[in-house]
PDB file of C-alpha atoms in Angstrom:
ATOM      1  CA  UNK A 825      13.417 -13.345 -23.480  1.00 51.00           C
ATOM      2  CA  UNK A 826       9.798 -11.880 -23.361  1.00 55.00           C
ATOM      3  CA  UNK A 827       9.525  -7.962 -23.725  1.00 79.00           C
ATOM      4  CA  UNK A 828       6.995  -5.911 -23.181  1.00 88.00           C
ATOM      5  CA  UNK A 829       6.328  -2.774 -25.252  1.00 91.00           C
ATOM      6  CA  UNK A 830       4.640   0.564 -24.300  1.00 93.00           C
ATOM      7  CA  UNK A 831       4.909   4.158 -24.943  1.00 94.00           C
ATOM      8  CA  UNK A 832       7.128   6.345 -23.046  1.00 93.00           C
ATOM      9  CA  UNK A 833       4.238   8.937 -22.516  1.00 95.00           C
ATOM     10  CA  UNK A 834       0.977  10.711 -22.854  1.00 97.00           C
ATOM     11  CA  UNK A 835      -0.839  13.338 -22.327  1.00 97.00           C
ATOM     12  CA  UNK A 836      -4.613  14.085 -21.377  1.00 97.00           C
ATOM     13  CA  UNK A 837      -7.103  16.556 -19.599  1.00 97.00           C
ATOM     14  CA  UNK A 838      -9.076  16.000 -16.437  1.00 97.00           C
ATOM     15  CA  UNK A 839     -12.555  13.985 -16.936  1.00 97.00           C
ATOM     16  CA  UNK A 840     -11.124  12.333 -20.192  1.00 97.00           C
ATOM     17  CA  UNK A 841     -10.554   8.281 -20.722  1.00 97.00           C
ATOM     18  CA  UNK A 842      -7.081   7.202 -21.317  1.00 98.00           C
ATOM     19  CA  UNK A 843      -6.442   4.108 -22.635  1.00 98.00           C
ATOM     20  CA  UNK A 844      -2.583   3.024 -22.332  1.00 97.00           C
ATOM     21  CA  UNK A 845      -1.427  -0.222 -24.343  1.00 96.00           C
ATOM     22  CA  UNK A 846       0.971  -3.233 -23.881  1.00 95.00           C
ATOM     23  CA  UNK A 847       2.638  -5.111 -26.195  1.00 94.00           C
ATOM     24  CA  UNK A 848       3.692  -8.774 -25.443  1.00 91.00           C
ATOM     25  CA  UNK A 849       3.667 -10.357 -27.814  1.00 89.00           C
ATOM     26  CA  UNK A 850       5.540 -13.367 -26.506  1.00 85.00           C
ATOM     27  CA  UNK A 851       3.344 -14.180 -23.444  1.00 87.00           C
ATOM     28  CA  UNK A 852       3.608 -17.559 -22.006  1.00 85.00           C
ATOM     29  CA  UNK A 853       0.194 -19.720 -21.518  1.00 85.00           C
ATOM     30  CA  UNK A 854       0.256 -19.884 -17.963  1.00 84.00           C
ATOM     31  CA  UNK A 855       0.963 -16.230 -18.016  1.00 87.00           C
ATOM     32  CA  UNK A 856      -1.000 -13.316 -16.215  1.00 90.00           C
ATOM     33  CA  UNK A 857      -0.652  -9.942 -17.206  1.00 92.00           C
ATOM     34  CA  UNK A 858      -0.857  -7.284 -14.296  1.00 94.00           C
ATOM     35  CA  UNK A 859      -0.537  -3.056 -14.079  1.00 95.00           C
ATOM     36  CA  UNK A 860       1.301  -1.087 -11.415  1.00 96.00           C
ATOM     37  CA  UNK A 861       1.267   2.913 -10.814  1.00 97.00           C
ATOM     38  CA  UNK A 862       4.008   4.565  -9.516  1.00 96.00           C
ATOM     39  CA  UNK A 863       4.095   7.991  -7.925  1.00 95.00           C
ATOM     40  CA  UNK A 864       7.379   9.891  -7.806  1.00 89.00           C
ATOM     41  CA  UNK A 865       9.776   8.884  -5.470  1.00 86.00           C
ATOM     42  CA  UNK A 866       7.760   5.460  -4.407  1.00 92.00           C
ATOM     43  CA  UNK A 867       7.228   2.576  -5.330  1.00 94.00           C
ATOM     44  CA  UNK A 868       5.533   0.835  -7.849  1.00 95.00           C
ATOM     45  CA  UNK A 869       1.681  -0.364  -6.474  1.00 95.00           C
ATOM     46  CA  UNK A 870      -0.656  -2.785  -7.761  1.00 95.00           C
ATOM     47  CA  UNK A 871      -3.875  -1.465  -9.959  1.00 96.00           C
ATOM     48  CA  UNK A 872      -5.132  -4.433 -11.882  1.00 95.00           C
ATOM     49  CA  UNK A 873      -4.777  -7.869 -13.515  1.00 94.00           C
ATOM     50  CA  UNK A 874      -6.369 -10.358 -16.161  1.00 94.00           C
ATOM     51  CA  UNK A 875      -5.618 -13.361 -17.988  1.00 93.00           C
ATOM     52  CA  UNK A 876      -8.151 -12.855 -20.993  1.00 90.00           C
ATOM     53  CA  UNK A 877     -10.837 -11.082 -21.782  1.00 89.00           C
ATOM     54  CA  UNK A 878     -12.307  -7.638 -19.537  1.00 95.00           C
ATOM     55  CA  UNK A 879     -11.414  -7.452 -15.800  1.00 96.00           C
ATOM     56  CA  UNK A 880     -12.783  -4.379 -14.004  1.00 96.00           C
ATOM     57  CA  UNK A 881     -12.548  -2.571 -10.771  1.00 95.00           C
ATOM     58  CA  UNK A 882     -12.488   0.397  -8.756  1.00 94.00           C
ATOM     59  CA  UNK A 883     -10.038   2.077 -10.222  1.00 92.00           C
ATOM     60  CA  UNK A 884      -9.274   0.905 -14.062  1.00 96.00           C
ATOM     61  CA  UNK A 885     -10.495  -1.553 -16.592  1.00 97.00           C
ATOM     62  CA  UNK A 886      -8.269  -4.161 -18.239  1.00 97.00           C
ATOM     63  CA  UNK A 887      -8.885  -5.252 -21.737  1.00 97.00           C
ATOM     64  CA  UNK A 888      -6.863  -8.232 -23.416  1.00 96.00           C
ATOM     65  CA  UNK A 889      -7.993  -9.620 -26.994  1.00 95.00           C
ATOM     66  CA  UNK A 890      -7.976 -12.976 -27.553  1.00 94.00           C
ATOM     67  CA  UNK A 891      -4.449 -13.991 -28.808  1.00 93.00           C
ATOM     68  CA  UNK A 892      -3.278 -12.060 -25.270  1.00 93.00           C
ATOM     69  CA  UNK A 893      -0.262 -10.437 -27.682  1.00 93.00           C
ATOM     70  CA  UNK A 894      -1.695  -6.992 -25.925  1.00 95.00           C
ATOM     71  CA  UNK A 895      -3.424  -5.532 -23.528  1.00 96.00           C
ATOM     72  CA  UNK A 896      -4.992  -2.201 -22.576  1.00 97.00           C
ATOM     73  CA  UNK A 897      -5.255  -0.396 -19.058  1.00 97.00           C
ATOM     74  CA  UNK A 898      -8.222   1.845 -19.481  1.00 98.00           C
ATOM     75  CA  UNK A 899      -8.546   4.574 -17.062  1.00 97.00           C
ATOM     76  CA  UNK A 900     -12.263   6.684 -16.925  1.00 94.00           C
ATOM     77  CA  UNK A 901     -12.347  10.131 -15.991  1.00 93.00           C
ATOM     78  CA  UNK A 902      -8.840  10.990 -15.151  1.00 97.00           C
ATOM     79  CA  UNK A 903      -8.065  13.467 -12.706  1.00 96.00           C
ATOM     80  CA  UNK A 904      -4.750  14.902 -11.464  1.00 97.00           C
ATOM     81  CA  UNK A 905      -3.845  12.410  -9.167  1.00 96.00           C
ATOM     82  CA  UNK A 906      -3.646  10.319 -11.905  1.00 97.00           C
ATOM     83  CA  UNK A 907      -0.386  11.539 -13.578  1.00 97.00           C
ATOM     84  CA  UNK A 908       2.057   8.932 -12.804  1.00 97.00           C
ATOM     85  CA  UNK A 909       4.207   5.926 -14.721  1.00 97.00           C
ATOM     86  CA  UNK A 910       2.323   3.125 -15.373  1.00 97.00           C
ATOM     87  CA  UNK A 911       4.166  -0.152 -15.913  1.00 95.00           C
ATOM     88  CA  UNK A 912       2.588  -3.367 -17.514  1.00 93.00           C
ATOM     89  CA  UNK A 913       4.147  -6.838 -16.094  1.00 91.00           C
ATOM     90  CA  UNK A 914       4.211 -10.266 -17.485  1.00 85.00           C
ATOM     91  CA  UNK A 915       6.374 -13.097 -16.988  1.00 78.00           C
ATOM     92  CA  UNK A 916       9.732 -14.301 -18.594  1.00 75.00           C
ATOM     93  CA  UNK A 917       8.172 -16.975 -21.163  1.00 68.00           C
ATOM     94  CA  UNK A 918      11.629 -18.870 -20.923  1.00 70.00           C
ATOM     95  CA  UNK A 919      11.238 -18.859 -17.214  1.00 73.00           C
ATOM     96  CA  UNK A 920       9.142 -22.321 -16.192  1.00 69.00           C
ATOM     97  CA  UNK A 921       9.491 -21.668 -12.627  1.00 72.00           C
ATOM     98  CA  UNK A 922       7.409 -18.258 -12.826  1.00 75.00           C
ATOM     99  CA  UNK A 923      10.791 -16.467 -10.953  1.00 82.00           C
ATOM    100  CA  UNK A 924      11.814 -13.696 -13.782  1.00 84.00           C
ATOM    101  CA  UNK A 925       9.465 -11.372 -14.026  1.00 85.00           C
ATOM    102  CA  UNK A 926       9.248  -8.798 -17.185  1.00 85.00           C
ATOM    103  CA  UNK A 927       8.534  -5.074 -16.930  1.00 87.00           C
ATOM    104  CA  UNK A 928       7.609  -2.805 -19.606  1.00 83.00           C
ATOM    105  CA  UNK A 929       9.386   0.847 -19.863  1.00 89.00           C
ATOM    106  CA  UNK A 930       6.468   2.481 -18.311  1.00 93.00           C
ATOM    107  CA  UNK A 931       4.299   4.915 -19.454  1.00 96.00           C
ATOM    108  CA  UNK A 932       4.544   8.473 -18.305  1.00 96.00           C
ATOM    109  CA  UNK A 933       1.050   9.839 -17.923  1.00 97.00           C
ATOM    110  CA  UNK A 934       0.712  13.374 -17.590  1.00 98.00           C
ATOM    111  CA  UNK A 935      -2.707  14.703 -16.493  1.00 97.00           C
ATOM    112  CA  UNK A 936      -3.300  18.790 -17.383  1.00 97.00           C
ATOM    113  CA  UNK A 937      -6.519  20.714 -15.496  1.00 95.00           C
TER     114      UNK A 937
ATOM    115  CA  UNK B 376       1.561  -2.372   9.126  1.00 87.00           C
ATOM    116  CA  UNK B 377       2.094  -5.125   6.050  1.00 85.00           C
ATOM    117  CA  UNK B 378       5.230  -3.364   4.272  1.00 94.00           C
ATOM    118  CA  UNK B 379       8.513  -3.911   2.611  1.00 97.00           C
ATOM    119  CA  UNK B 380      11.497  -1.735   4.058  1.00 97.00           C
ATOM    120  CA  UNK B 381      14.611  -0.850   2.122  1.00 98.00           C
ATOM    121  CA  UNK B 382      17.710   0.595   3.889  1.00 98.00           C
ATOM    122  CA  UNK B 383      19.353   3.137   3.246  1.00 97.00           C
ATOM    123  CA  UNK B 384      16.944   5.228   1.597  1.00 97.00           C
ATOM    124  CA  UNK B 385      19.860   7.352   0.246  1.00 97.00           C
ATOM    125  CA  UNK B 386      23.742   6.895  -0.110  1.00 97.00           C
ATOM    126  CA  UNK B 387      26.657   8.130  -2.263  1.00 97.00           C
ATOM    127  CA  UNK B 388      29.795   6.114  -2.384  1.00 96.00           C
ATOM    128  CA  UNK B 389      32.883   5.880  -4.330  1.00 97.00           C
ATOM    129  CA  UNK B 390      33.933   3.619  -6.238  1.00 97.00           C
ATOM    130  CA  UNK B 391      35.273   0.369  -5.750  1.00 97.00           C
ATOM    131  CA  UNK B 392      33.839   0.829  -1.744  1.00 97.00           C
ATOM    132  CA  UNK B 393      31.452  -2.489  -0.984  1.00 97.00           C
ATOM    133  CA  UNK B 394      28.151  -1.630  -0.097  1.00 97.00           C
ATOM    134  CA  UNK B 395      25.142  -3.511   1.209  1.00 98.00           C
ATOM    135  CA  UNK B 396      21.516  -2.423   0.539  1.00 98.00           C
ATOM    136  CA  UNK B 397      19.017  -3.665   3.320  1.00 98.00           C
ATOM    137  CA  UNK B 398      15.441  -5.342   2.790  1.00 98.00           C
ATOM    138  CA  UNK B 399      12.946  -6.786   4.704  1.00 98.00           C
ATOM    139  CA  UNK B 400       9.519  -7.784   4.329  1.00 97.00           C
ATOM    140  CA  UNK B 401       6.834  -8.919   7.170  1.00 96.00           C
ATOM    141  CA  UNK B 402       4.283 -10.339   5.392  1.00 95.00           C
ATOM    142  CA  UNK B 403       5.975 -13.709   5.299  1.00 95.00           C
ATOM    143  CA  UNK B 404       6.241 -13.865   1.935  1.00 95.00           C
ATOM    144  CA  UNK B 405       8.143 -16.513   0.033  1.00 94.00           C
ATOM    145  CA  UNK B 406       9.398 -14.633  -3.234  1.00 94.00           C
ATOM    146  CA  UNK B 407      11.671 -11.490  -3.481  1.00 96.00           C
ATOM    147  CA  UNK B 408      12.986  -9.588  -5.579  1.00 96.00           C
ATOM    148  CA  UNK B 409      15.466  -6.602  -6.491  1.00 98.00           C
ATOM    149  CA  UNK B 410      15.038  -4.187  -9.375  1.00 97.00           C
ATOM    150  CA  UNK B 411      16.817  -1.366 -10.764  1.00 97.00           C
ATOM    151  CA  UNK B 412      15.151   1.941 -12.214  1.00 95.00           C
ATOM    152  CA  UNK B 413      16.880   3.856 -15.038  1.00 93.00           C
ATOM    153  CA  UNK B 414      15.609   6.933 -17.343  1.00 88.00           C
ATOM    154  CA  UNK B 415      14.127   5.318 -20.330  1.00 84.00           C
ATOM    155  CA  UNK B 416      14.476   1.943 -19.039  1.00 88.00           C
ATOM    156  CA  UNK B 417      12.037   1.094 -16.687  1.00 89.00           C
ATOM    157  CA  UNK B 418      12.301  -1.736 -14.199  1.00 92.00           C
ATOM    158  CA  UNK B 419      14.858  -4.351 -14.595  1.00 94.00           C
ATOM    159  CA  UNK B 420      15.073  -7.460 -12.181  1.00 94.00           C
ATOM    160  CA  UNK B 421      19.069  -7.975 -11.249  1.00 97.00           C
ATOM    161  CA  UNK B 422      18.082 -10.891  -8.623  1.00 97.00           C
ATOM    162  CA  UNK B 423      15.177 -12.908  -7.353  1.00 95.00           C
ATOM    163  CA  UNK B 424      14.574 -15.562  -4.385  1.00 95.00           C
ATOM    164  CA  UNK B 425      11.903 -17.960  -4.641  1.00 93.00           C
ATOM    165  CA  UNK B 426      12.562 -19.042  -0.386  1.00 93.00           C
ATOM    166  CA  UNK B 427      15.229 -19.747   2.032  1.00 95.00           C
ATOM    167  CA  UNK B 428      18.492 -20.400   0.146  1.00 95.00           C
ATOM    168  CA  UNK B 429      16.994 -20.210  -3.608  1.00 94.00           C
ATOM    169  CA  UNK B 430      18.336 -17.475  -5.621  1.00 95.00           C
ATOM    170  CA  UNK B 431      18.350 -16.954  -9.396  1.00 94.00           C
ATOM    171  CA  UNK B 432      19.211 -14.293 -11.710  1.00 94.00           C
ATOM    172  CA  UNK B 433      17.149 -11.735 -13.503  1.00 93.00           C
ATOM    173  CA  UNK B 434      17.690  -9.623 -16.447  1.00 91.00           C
ATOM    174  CA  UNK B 435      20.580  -7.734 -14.964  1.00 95.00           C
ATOM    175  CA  UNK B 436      22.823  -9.501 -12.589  1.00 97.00           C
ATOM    176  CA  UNK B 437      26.477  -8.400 -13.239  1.00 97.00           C
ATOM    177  CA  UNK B 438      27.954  -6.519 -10.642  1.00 97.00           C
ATOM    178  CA  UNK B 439      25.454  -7.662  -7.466  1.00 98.00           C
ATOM    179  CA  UNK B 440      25.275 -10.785  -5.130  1.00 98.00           C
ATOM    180  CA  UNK B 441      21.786 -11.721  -3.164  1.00 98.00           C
ATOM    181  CA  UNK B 442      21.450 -13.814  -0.413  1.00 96.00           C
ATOM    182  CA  UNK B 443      18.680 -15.287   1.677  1.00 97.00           C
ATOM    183  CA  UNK B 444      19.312 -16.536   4.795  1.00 97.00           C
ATOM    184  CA  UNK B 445      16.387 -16.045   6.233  1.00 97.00           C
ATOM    185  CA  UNK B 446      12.528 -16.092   5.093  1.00 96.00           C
ATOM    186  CA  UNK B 447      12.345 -11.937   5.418  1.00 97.00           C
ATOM    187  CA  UNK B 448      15.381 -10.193   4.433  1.00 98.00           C
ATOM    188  CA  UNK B 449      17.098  -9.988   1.221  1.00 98.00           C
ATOM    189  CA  UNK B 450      20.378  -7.963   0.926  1.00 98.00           C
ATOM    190  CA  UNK B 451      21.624  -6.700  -1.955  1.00 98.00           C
ATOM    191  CA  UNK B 452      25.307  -6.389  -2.287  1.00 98.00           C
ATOM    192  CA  UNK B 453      27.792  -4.382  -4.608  1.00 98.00           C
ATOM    193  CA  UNK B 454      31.236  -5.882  -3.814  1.00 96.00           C
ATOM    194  CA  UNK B 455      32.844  -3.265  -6.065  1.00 97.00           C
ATOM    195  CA  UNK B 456      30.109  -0.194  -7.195  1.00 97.00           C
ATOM    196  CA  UNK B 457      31.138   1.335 -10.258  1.00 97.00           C
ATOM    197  CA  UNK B 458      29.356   4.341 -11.394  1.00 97.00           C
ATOM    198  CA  UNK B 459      27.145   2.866 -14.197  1.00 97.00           C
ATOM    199  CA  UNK B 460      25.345   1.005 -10.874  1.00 98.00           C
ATOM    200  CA  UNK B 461      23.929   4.382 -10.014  1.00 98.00           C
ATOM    201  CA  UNK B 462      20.598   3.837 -10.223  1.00 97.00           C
ATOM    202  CA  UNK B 463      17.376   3.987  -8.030  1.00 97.00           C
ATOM    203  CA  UNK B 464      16.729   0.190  -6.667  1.00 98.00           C
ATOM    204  CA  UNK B 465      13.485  -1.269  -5.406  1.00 98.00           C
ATOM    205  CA  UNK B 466      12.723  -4.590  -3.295  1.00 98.00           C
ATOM    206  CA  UNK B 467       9.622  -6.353  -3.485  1.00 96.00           C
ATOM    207  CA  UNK B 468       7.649  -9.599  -2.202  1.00 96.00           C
ATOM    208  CA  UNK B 469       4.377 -11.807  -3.155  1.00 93.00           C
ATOM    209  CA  UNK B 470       3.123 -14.355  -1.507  1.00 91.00           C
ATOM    210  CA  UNK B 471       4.873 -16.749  -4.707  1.00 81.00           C
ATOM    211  CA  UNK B 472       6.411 -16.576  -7.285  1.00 76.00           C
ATOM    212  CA  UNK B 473       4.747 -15.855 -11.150  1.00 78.00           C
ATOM    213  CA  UNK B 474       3.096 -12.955 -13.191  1.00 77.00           C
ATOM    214  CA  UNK B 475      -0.490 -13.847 -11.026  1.00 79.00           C
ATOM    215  CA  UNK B 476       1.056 -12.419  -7.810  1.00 86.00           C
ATOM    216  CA  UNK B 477       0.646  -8.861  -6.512  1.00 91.00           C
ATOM    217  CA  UNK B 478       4.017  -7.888  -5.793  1.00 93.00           C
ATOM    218  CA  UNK B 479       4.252  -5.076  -3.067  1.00 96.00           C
ATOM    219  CA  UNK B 480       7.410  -2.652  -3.320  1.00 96.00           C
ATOM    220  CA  UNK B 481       9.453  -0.982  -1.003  1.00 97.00           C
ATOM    221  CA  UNK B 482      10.608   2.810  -0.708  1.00 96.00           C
ATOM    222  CA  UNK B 483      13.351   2.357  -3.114  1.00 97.00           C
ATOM    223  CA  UNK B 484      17.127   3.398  -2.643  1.00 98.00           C
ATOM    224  CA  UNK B 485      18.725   5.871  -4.650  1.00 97.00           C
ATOM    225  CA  UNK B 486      22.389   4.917  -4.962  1.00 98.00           C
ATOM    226  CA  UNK B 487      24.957   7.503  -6.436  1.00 98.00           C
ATOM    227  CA  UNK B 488      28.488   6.090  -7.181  1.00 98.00           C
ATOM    228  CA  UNK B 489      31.094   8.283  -7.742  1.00 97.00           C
TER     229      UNK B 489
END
């Protein structure tokens, strides 16, 4: 069964980069790996994804090395809006038919002024 | 408005007392999915449904039945809730199945059984 490792929490100030990692370190080929913020009391929503290398947009970066074991969600310039849990998703390795789907713990990010 | 709805939002039940949880999706999507969210735990899949009649289990099944009878809902059912199933529980769809797709979550339903 793939698992996905991340820490339960952090802590930063306004206008700083946070950089929250992922373990998995038994990621299928075929795999993507993909981010999702939730808020309290909703849902989880969609931030980013990547298969290898740097993906970028709007909102976050997305940095996975080159054996894929890991990858970082990189977030500039937080503000306060950004405290939430952040989750890091890949898929069951065991699974061929791409159904089970593997969340981490989540990371709690807390954001201080 | 593209969304996935979950009802009830809330409910407390006893024990033992069958329960269905509500979902429905109008996106057409083919794939959904149930999770559970505990302290400490994160997000664990109980069920998911690749389309019409296909249902498989996820990480944490015992306890819950899925069907799919048709293309946009996908009930969850407790036949007999016992406390350690209180939990908060999510739906979601993609467009397919696999890590690549953007799933989109519902509300969630926080479930307290007593």
């Amino acid at each position: 069964l793939a698992k996905t490792t991340q820490p339960i929490s952090m802590d930063s100030y306004e206008g700083q980069e946070v950089n929250i990692t992922c373990s998995h370190n038994n990621i299928a080929t075929n795999d993507y790996i993909t981010w999702y913020q939730q808020f309290p009391s909703q849902g989880p929503r969609f931030i980013i994804q990547g298969y290898k290398t740097k993906v970028t947009n709007e909102v976050a970066s997305l940095f996975i090395p080159a054996d894929r074991k890991s990858s970082t969600l990189s977030l500039p310039r937080v503000s306060l809006s950004d405290t939430a849990v952040y989750y890091c998703l890949v898929g069951d390795r065991a699974d061929n038919q791409g159904g089970k789907l593997i969340f981490g713990q989540g990371t709690e990010l807390s954001v201080k002024p | 408005e593209a969304q996935v709805t979950q009802n009830p939002r809330y409910l407390i039940t006893v024990t033992g007392k069958k329960l269905t949880v509500t979902c429905s999706q109008n996106m057409n999507h083919e794939y959904m999915s149930w999770y559970r969210q505990d302290p400490g735990l994160g997000l664990r899949q109980i069920y998911y449904s690749m389309n019409v009649e296909v249902t498989d289990k996820g990480d944490v099944p015992e306890g819950y039945k899925v069907s799919r009878k048709e293309k946009r809902n996908f009930p969850l059912i407790l036949e007999s809730p016992s406390p350690n199933q209180t939990s908060l529980y999510f739906c979601a769809s993609s467009l397919g199945q696999g890590s690549r797709r953007e799933q989109y979550f519902g509300p969630g339903t926080r479930l307290t059984v007593t």
